[in-house]
Amino acid sequence: MFLWFIMPFLAQSQSVGYDKLTFKFTPSSLMSLTSPAWQFGLEYRPKKSFGINTEIGTNLSGLRYGFKCLSCSGEQYYHTNYKWRQEFRWYITPGPNPEWYFAQEVFLINDNYRLRNGLSKQDSISYHFERAEYSRISFGTASKFGVLYNFSKNTRLEIFAGLGIRLHYSNVKLINEKKIGMISSGDTAFDRVRPNTTEIWPHISAGFKLGYVLWRENERTKIK
């Protein structure tokens, strides 16, 4: 997050008008340890002080990109995910460079895994499975503050951070499983697939986006 500290030292400039439509890419989404994804989106600003930002993402499982599932057990041989984020933002300082904003976001994340030769604990009973299908759905909301920097006529850098909550639902389907009794106390939740469960967790939202302006609304200024 050192970007927060170096940006104020960059030369500032006053802009005429505002970005009406911007294409965005979120590199920080690729850095997620639990659900990395290539995430793209569009922001439309119907007026200078208000914007609607919509993004979708996927890990492109066909390219075999992604980290090992931290809450899974056994060999992970397939993983695909999909993300959807809808954000409504209010610009606190619309126009000048940089632009500060407050945003409220809702999101939906769906991860699907296929596993071989692992352990699962279901209803206090432990199983060894030959194969398993594990799905995880997260739905939530977050309040964020961010800043938008104008590097040139069309290029943008955006940094944001915020907090929220998420509803987390996990579902496991075991194939050719065998009951083995209790898992030893030395094992942790990360050594086995989570049981079917619904949980509420705090959500941390932080990252950065790169943008390219597709449409800019020019403002007429009065000459005194």
mmCIF file of C-alpha atoms in Angstrom:
data_model
loop_
_atom_site.group_PDB
_atom_site.id
_atom_site.type_symbol
_atom_site.label_atom_id
_atom_site.label_comp_id
_atom_site.label_asym_id
_atom_site.label_seq_id
_atom_site.Cartn_x
_atom_site.Cartn_y
_atom_site.Cartn_z
ATOM 1 C CA MET A 1 0.000 0.000 0.000
ATOM 2 C CA PHE A 2 3.002 2.304 -0.418
ATOM 3 C CA LEU A 3 1.096 3.838 -3.346
ATOM 4 C CA TRP A 4 -0.982 5.778 -0.787
ATOM 5 C CA PHE A 5 2.137 7.627 0.297
ATOM 6 C CA ILE A 6 3.829 8.422 -2.992
ATOM 7 C CA MET A 7 0.809 9.750 -4.874
ATOM 8 C CA PRO A 8 0.393 13.034 -2.953
ATOM 9 C CA PHE A 9 3.896 13.993 -4.078
ATOM 10 C CA LEU A 10 3.025 13.733 -7.740
ATOM 11 C CA ALA A 11 2.162 16.924 -9.574
ATOM 12 C CA GLN A 12 -1.528 17.763 -9.365
ATOM 13 C CA SER A 13 -3.569 19.312 -12.125
ATOM 14 C CA GLN A 14 -7.070 20.662 -12.515
ATOM 15 C CA SER A 15 -9.274 18.829 -15.007
ATOM 16 C CA VAL A 16 -12.081 20.309 -17.070
ATOM 17 C CA GLY A 17 -15.082 17.989 -17.162
ATOM 18 C CA TYR A 18 -15.137 14.435 -15.806
ATOM 19 C CA ASP A 19 -14.818 10.792 -16.882
ATOM 20 C CA LYS A 20 -18.173 9.621 -18.171
ATOM 21 C CA LEU A 21 -17.314 6.003 -19.054
ATOM 22 C CA THR A 22 -14.152 4.156 -17.983
ATOM 23 C CA PHE A 23 -12.931 0.622 -18.704
ATOM 24 C CA LYS A 24 -11.156 -0.941 -15.686
ATOM 25 C CA PHE A 25 -8.838 -3.816 -14.837
ATOM 26 C CA THR A 26 -8.170 -4.868 -11.210
ATOM 27 C CA PRO A 27 -4.670 -6.419 -10.896
ATOM 28 C CA SER A 28 -5.044 -6.795 -7.114
ATOM 29 C CA SER A 29 -7.780 -9.413 -7.684
ATOM 30 C CA LEU A 30 -5.087 -11.731 -9.073
ATOM 31 C CA MET A 31 -3.278 -11.509 -5.720
ATOM 32 C CA SER A 32 -6.130 -13.038 -3.697
ATOM 33 C CA LEU A 33 -4.985 -16.115 -1.762
ATOM 34 C CA THR A 34 -8.448 -17.707 -1.723
ATOM 35 C CA SER A 35 -10.086 -16.712 -5.017
ATOM 36 C CA PRO A 36 -7.726 -15.096 -7.563
ATOM 37 C CA ALA A 37 -9.382 -13.849 -10.738
ATOM 38 C CA TRP A 38 -8.912 -11.745 -13.839
ATOM 39 C CA GLN A 39 -11.377 -8.955 -13.089
ATOM 40 C CA PHE A 40 -12.641 -6.313 -15.551
ATOM 41 C CA GLY A 41 -15.397 -3.734 -15.456
ATOM 42 C CA LEU A 42 -16.948 -0.440 -16.477
ATOM 43 C CA GLU A 43 -17.759 2.682 -14.499
ATOM 44 C CA TYR A 44 -20.504 4.987 -15.745
ATOM 45 C CA ARG A 45 -20.968 8.411 -14.175
ATOM 46 C CA PRO A 46 -24.430 9.818 -14.943
ATOM 47 C CA LYS A 47 -23.284 12.984 -13.217
ATOM 48 C CA LYS A 48 -20.003 14.377 -11.964
ATOM 49 C CA SER A 49 -20.451 13.439 -8.303
ATOM 50 C CA PHE A 50 -21.977 9.956 -8.732
ATOM 51 C CA GLY A 51 -20.790 6.764 -10.422
ATOM 52 C CA ILE A 52 -21.966 3.177 -10.988
ATOM 53 C CA ASN A 53 -19.163 0.615 -11.213
ATOM 54 C CA THR A 54 -19.845 -2.960 -12.417
ATOM 55 C CA GLU A 55 -17.175 -5.681 -12.570
ATOM 56 C CA ILE A 56 -17.011 -9.383 -13.412
ATOM 57 C CA GLY A 57 -14.109 -11.800 -13.058
ATOM 58 C CA THR A 58 -12.944 -15.383 -13.469
ATOM 59 C CA ASN A 59 -9.729 -17.316 -12.888
ATOM 60 C CA LEU A 60 -9.801 -18.716 -16.448
ATOM 61 C CA SER A 61 -9.506 -22.311 -15.245
ATOM 62 C CA GLY A 62 -8.686 -23.465 -18.751
ATOM 63 C CA LEU A 63 -5.287 -21.790 -18.303
ATOM 64 C CA ARG A 64 -4.856 -23.578 -14.947
ATOM 65 C CA TYR A 65 -4.254 -20.342 -13.091
ATOM 66 C CA GLY A 66 -4.881 -20.155 -9.343
ATOM 67 C CA PHE A 67 -3.582 -20.971 -5.888
ATOM 68 C CA LYS A 68 -4.323 -24.158 -3.970
ATOM 69 C CA CYS A 69 -7.562 -24.031 -1.969
ATOM 70 C CA LEU A 70 -6.533 -23.249 1.623
ATOM 71 C CA SER A 71 -9.590 -24.963 3.124
ATOM 72 C CA CYS A 72 -9.361 -28.094 0.958
ATOM 73 C CA SER A 73 -7.761 -31.486 1.513
ATOM 74 C CA GLY A 74 -6.103 -33.809 -0.981
ATOM 75 C CA GLU A 75 -5.024 -33.134 -4.550
ATOM 76 C CA GLN A 76 -6.786 -30.225 -6.226
ATOM 77 C CA TYR A 77 -7.089 -30.985 -9.947
ATOM 78 C CA TYR A 78 -9.759 -28.476 -10.964
ATOM 79 C CA HIS A 79 -10.772 -24.985 -9.807
ATOM 80 C CA THR A 80 -12.988 -22.407 -11.431
ATOM 81 C CA ASN A 81 -14.481 -19.222 -10.017
ATOM 82 C CA TYR A 82 -16.728 -16.349 -11.001
ATOM 83 C CA LYS A 83 -17.037 -12.910 -9.420
ATOM 84 C CA TRP A 84 -19.605 -10.144 -9.726
ATOM 85 C CA ARG A 85 -19.308 -6.758 -8.022
ATOM 86 C CA GLN A 86 -21.731 -3.825 -8.147
ATOM 87 C CA GLU A 87 -20.598 -0.553 -6.631
ATOM 88 C CA PHE A 88 -22.290 2.801 -6.138
ATOM 89 C CA ARG A 89 -19.871 5.641 -5.472
ATOM 90 C CA TRP A 90 -20.170 9.248 -4.424
ATOM 91 C CA TYR A 91 -17.284 11.549 -5.313
ATOM 92 C CA ILE A 92 -16.338 13.777 -2.387
ATOM 93 C CA THR A 93 -13.973 15.916 -4.489
ATOM 94 C CA PRO A 94 -15.267 15.586 -8.072
ATOM 95 C CA GLY A 95 -13.197 17.189 -10.787
ATOM 96 C CA PRO A 96 -9.738 18.019 -9.364
ATOM 97 C CA ASN A 97 -6.872 15.535 -9.582
ATOM 98 C CA PRO A 98 -6.987 13.391 -7.486
ATOM 99 C CA GLU A 99 -10.667 12.613 -6.894
ATOM 100 C CA TRP A 100 -11.672 11.105 -3.524
ATOM 101 C CA TYR A 101 -14.823 9.013 -3.201
ATOM 102 C CA PHE A 102 -16.983 6.932 -0.844
ATOM 103 C CA ALA A 103 -18.552 3.727 -2.207
ATOM 104 C CA GLN A 104 -20.968 0.983 -1.179
ATOM 105 C CA GLU A 105 -20.408 -2.375 -2.838
ATOM 106 C CA VAL A 106 -22.313 -5.647 -3.068
ATOM 107 C CA PHE A 107 -20.585 -8.767 -4.376
ATOM 108 C CA LEU A 108 -21.080 -12.433 -5.215
ATOM 109 C CA ILE A 109 -18.209 -14.940 -5.506
ATOM 110 C CA ASN A 110 -18.598 -18.576 -6.574
ATOM 111 C CA ASP A 111 -15.694 -21.065 -6.325
ATOM 112 C CA ASN A 112 -15.841 -24.710 -7.426
ATOM 113 C CA TYR A 113 -13.144 -27.317 -6.723
ATOM 114 C CA ARG A 114 -12.600 -30.987 -7.594
ATOM 115 C CA LEU A 115 -10.338 -32.965 -5.277
ATOM 116 C CA ARG A 116 -8.719 -36.403 -5.003
ATOM 117 C CA ASN A 117 -7.609 -38.498 -2.012
ATOM 118 C CA GLY A 118 -8.355 -36.236 0.941
ATOM 119 C CA LEU A 119 -10.109 -36.019 4.291
ATOM 120 C CA SER A 120 -13.444 -34.496 5.255
ATOM 121 C CA LYS A 121 -15.184 -34.102 8.602
ATOM 122 C CA GLN A 122 -18.980 -34.215 8.357
ATOM 123 C CA ASP A 123 -21.197 -34.111 11.475
ATOM 124 C CA SER A 124 -18.225 -35.001 13.754
ATOM 125 C CA ILE A 125 -17.427 -38.076 11.640
ATOM 126 C CA SER A 126 -14.236 -38.186 9.550
ATOM 127 C CA TYR A 127 -14.042 -39.648 6.048
ATOM 128 C CA HIS A 128 -11.370 -40.431 3.524
ATOM 129 C CA PHE A 129 -12.581 -39.813 -0.036
ATOM 130 C CA GLU A 130 -11.335 -40.838 -3.450
ATOM 131 C CA ARG A 131 -12.911 -37.785 -5.060
ATOM 132 C CA ALA A 132 -14.882 -34.773 -3.867
ATOM 133 C CA GLU A 133 -16.678 -31.755 -5.313
ATOM 134 C CA TYR A 134 -16.466 -28.639 -3.168
ATOM 135 C CA SER A 135 -18.398 -25.434 -3.871
ATOM 136 C CA ARG A 136 -18.156 -22.156 -1.979
ATOM 137 C CA ILE A 137 -20.464 -19.152 -2.431
ATOM 138 C CA SER A 138 -19.846 -15.787 -0.765
ATOM 139 C CA PHE A 139 -22.315 -12.903 -0.812
ATOM 140 C CA GLY A 140 -21.763 -9.627 1.011
ATOM 141 C CA THR A 141 -21.379 -5.882 1.098
ATOM 142 C CA ALA A 142 -18.609 -3.432 1.965
ATOM 143 C CA SER A 143 -18.199 0.310 2.553
ATOM 144 C CA LYS A 144 -15.059 1.758 0.961
ATOM 145 C CA PHE A 145 -13.048 4.925 0.556
ATOM 146 C CA GLY A 146 -10.878 5.420 -2.497
ATOM 147 C CA VAL A 147 -8.865 7.863 -4.548
ATOM 148 C CA LEU A 148 -8.670 8.217 -8.338
ATOM 149 C CA TYR A 149 -5.502 9.595 -9.954
ATOM 150 C CA ASN A 150 -5.347 11.101 -13.435
ATOM 151 C CA PHE A 151 -2.025 10.137 -15.063
ATOM 152 C CA SER A 152 -2.833 11.419 -18.529
ATOM 153 C CA LYS A 153 -5.785 12.304 -20.715
ATOM 154 C CA ASN A 154 -7.114 8.731 -20.669
ATOM 155 C CA THR A 155 -5.173 6.655 -18.086
ATOM 156 C CA ARG A 156 -6.240 6.311 -14.448
ATOM 157 C CA LEU A 157 -4.985 4.656 -11.243
ATOM 158 C CA GLU A 158 -7.417 3.939 -8.410
ATOM 159 C CA ILE A 159 -6.634 2.809 -4.844
ATOM 160 C CA PHE A 160 -9.308 1.742 -2.335
ATOM 161 C CA ALA A 161 -9.837 0.167 1.095
ATOM 162 C CA GLY A 162 -12.883 -0.692 3.203
ATOM 163 C CA LEU A 163 -14.703 -3.078 5.533
ATOM 164 C CA GLY A 164 -17.905 -5.091 5.344
ATOM 165 C CA ILE A 165 -19.531 -8.470 5.997
ATOM 166 C CA ARG A 166 -20.071 -11.587 3.892
ATOM 167 C CA LEU A 167 -22.293 -14.648 4.056
ATOM 168 C CA HIS A 168 -20.261 -17.755 3.323
ATOM 169 C CA TYR A 169 -21.926 -21.016 2.192
ATOM 170 C CA SER A 170 -19.921 -24.219 1.656
ATOM 171 C CA ASN A 171 -21.151 -27.497 0.175
ATOM 172 C CA VAL A 172 -19.217 -30.765 -0.148
ATOM 173 C CA LYS A 173 -20.119 -33.865 -2.176
ATOM 174 C CA LEU A 174 -17.964 -36.914 -1.372
ATOM 175 C CA ILE A 175 -17.464 -39.754 -3.890
ATOM 176 C CA ASN A 176 -16.331 -43.231 -2.775
ATOM 177 C CA GLU A 177 -15.795 -42.129 0.815
ATOM 178 C CA LYS A 178 -14.807 -44.370 3.756
ATOM 179 C CA LYS A 179 -15.450 -43.652 7.423
ATOM 180 C CA ILE A 180 -12.165 -43.505 9.385
ATOM 181 C CA GLY A 181 -13.258 -42.144 12.792
ATOM 182 C CA MET A 182 -12.012 -38.948 14.400
ATOM 183 C CA ILE A 183 -9.284 -36.789 12.862
ATOM 184 C CA SER A 184 -6.326 -36.354 15.216
ATOM 185 C CA SER A 185 -6.136 -33.160 17.267
ATOM 186 C CA GLY A 186 -2.954 -32.168 15.439
ATOM 187 C CA ASP A 187 -4.879 -31.518 12.230
ATOM 188 C CA THR A 188 -6.413 -28.126 11.509
ATOM 189 C CA ALA A 189 -9.372 -26.902 9.488
ATOM 190 C CA PHE A 190 -7.002 -26.326 6.554
ATOM 191 C CA ASP A 191 -6.163 -30.061 6.404
ATOM 192 C CA ARG A 192 -9.647 -31.117 5.373
ATOM 193 C CA VAL A 193 -12.623 -29.992 3.344
ATOM 194 C CA ARG A 194 -15.097 -27.891 5.302
ATOM 195 C CA PRO A 195 -18.452 -29.511 6.082
ATOM 196 C CA ASN A 196 -21.690 -28.153 4.630
ATOM 197 C CA THR A 197 -22.177 -24.906 6.508
ATOM 198 C CA THR A 198 -23.321 -21.290 6.374
ATOM 199 C CA GLU A 199 -21.236 -18.670 8.184
ATOM 200 C CA ILE A 200 -21.005 -14.889 8.526
ATOM 201 C CA TRP A 201 -17.512 -13.401 8.347
ATOM 202 C CA PRO A 202 -16.014 -9.890 8.336
ATOM 203 C CA HIS A 203 -14.871 -8.802 4.896
ATOM 204 C CA ILE A 204 -11.800 -6.682 4.079
ATOM 205 C CA SER A 205 -11.761 -4.908 0.729
ATOM 206 C CA ALA A 206 -8.477 -3.363 -0.459
ATOM 207 C CA GLY A 207 -6.666 -3.087 -3.763
ATOM 208 C CA PHE A 208 -6.037 -1.032 -6.857
ATOM 209 C CA LYS A 209 -7.413 -0.682 -10.370
ATOM 210 C CA LEU A 210 -6.117 0.567 -13.708
ATOM 211 C CA GLY A 211 -8.499 2.498 -15.931
ATOM 212 C CA TYR A 212 -8.804 3.791 -19.485
ATOM 213 C CA VAL A 213 -11.339 6.539 -20.222
ATOM 214 C CA LEU A 214 -13.637 5.705 -23.151
ATOM 215 C CA TRP A 215 -15.858 8.790 -22.911
ATOM 216 C CA ARG A 216 -15.180 12.077 -21.201
ATOM 217 C CA GLU A 217 -17.849 14.710 -20.531
ATOM 218 C CA ASN A 218 -16.558 18.227 -21.102
ATOM 219 C CA GLU A 219 -17.885 21.136 -19.075
ATOM 220 C CA ARG A 220 -18.421 24.622 -20.340
ATOM 221 C CA THR A 221 -16.808 27.296 -18.231
ATOM 222 C CA LYS A 222 -17.959 30.899 -18.026
ATOM 223 C CA ILE A 223 -15.421 33.593 -18.935
ATOM 224 C CA LYS A 224 -15.677 36.575 -16.637
#
